[in-house]
Amino acid sequence: MTTRRQFVLLGAAGALLTGCDKLSLPMLSGKASFQGVDITGADYRYALPDQDGKMRTPEDFKGKVTAVFFGYVQCPDVCPTTLAELAQVKKLLGPDGERVQAVFITVDPERDTPELLKAYVQSFDPTFLALRGSLEQTMATAKDFKVFFAKAPGKTPESYTVDHSAGTYLFDAQGRVRLFERYGAGAQVLASDVKALLASG
């Protein structure tokens, strides 16, 4: 699939979610309650260069909730859907959306160049970041997060797809991983949990 066609599909995926702009979030009081899987205490970390060559770690985003997701540019469905949902989360949160950072870690460093990654993630939101390491760094990071990925052969050597785990990891404003959000949870569930993490400091 060409990059141009891919971006057209991405725009369509984002358009499907625009009707959620006015949805209200559930009010939270007292102790934070989460809809995602609470993985507080897990030691999941990354240290990879972003699309501009700057090394990034969770500590870079203290003060924000970070949404970390593994995928690749030519992913036909899971990746564009997730990135569109994360863009929608920022809108649902209003001013607090500025305190959300999406981090996309490519599992296809062979084809996903920094330039391509930058254009891809920023087609959803100009603040989104993409991280790209060597294959060895990518494998080590995926192992830390317990993420699976593997090439699936295509009709030509260059047309392979990549099977990979789906889901989003939320880091709190202190740079600690706190929640795993299953793929398909939806923008409103994600926004509710992000709001709870922001409120908890």
Short mmCIF file of C-alpha atoms in Angstrom, two decimals, residues 34-107:
data_model
loop_
_atom_site.label_atom_id
_atom_site.label_comp_id
_atom_site.label_asym_id
_atom_site.label_seq_id
_atom_site.Cartn_x
_atom_site.Cartn_y
_atom_site.Cartn_z
CA PHE A 34 -9.48 3.19 36.29
CA GLN A 35 -11.12 1.37 33.43
CA GLY A 36 -7.85 0.06 32.01
CA VAL A 37 -5.67 -2.66 33.55
CA ASP A 38 -3.74 -1.30 36.53
CA ILE A 39 -0.07 -2.30 36.13
CA THR A 40 1.35 0.08 38.73
CA GLY A 41 4.77 -1.15 39.82
CA ALA A 42 5.75 -2.65 36.46
CA ASP A 43 9.21 -1.60 35.29
CA TYR A 44 8.60 -0.79 31.62
CA ARG A 45 11.03 1.70 30.12
CA TYR A 46 12.25 2.99 26.78
CA ALA A 47 15.32 4.95 25.68
CA LEU A 48 15.11 5.53 21.94
CA PRO A 49 15.68 8.43 19.53
CA ASP A 50 12.66 10.31 18.24
CA GLN A 51 12.00 11.36 14.65
CA ASP A 52 14.35 14.32 15.08
CA GLY A 53 17.18 12.26 16.55
CA LYS A 54 16.67 13.32 20.19
CA MET A 55 16.98 10.51 22.74
CA ARG A 56 13.75 10.07 24.67
CA THR A 57 12.94 8.39 27.99
CA PRO A 58 9.83 8.51 30.22
CA GLU A 59 11.49 11.20 32.34
CA ASP A 60 11.33 13.63 29.41
CA PHE A 61 7.57 13.88 29.81
CA LYS A 62 7.17 14.46 33.54
CA GLY A 63 4.16 16.64 34.17
CA LYS A 64 2.25 14.94 31.37
CA VAL A 65 0.45 11.63 30.94
CA THR A 66 2.25 9.69 28.21
CA ALA A 67 0.46 7.20 25.97
CA VAL A 68 2.96 4.68 24.54
CA PHE A 69 1.97 2.48 21.61
CA PHE A 70 3.91 0.05 19.39
CA GLY A 71 3.14 -0.10 15.67
CA TYR A 72 4.36 0.74 12.18
CA VAL A 73 3.51 3.13 9.37
CA GLN A 74 2.08 0.59 6.93
CA CYS A 75 -0.18 -1.00 9.57
CA PRO A 76 -3.61 -1.19 7.90
CA ASP A 77 -5.94 -0.91 10.87
CA VAL A 78 -4.80 -1.12 14.51
CA CYS A 79 -2.23 1.67 14.35
CA PRO A 80 -4.25 4.36 12.56
CA THR A 81 -7.26 3.59 14.73
CA THR A 82 -5.24 3.92 17.93
CA LEU A 83 -3.52 7.13 16.87
CA ALA A 84 -6.85 8.64 15.81
CA GLU A 85 -8.29 7.73 19.22
CA LEU A 86 -5.35 9.36 21.00
CA ALA A 87 -5.88 12.53 18.97
CA GLN A 88 -9.54 12.41 19.99
CA VAL A 89 -8.55 12.01 23.66
CA LYS A 90 -6.74 15.35 23.52
CA LYS A 91 -9.90 17.02 22.20
CA LEU A 92 -12.12 15.39 24.82
CA LEU A 93 -9.89 16.69 27.60
CA GLY A 94 -10.03 20.30 26.45
CA PRO A 95 -7.20 22.39 27.97
CA ASP A 96 -5.87 19.30 29.79
CA GLY A 97 -5.21 17.76 26.40
CA GLU A 98 -2.00 19.78 26.31
CA ARG A 99 -0.78 17.58 29.16
CA VAL A 100 -1.03 14.40 27.08
CA GLN A 101 1.91 13.12 25.03
CA ALA A 102 1.49 10.30 22.53
CA VAL A 103 4.64 8.24 21.84
CA PHE A 104 4.59 5.82 18.89
CA ILE A 105 7.38 3.21 18.89
CA THR A 106 7.92 1.64 15.48
CA VAL A 107 8.34 -2.12 15.22
#
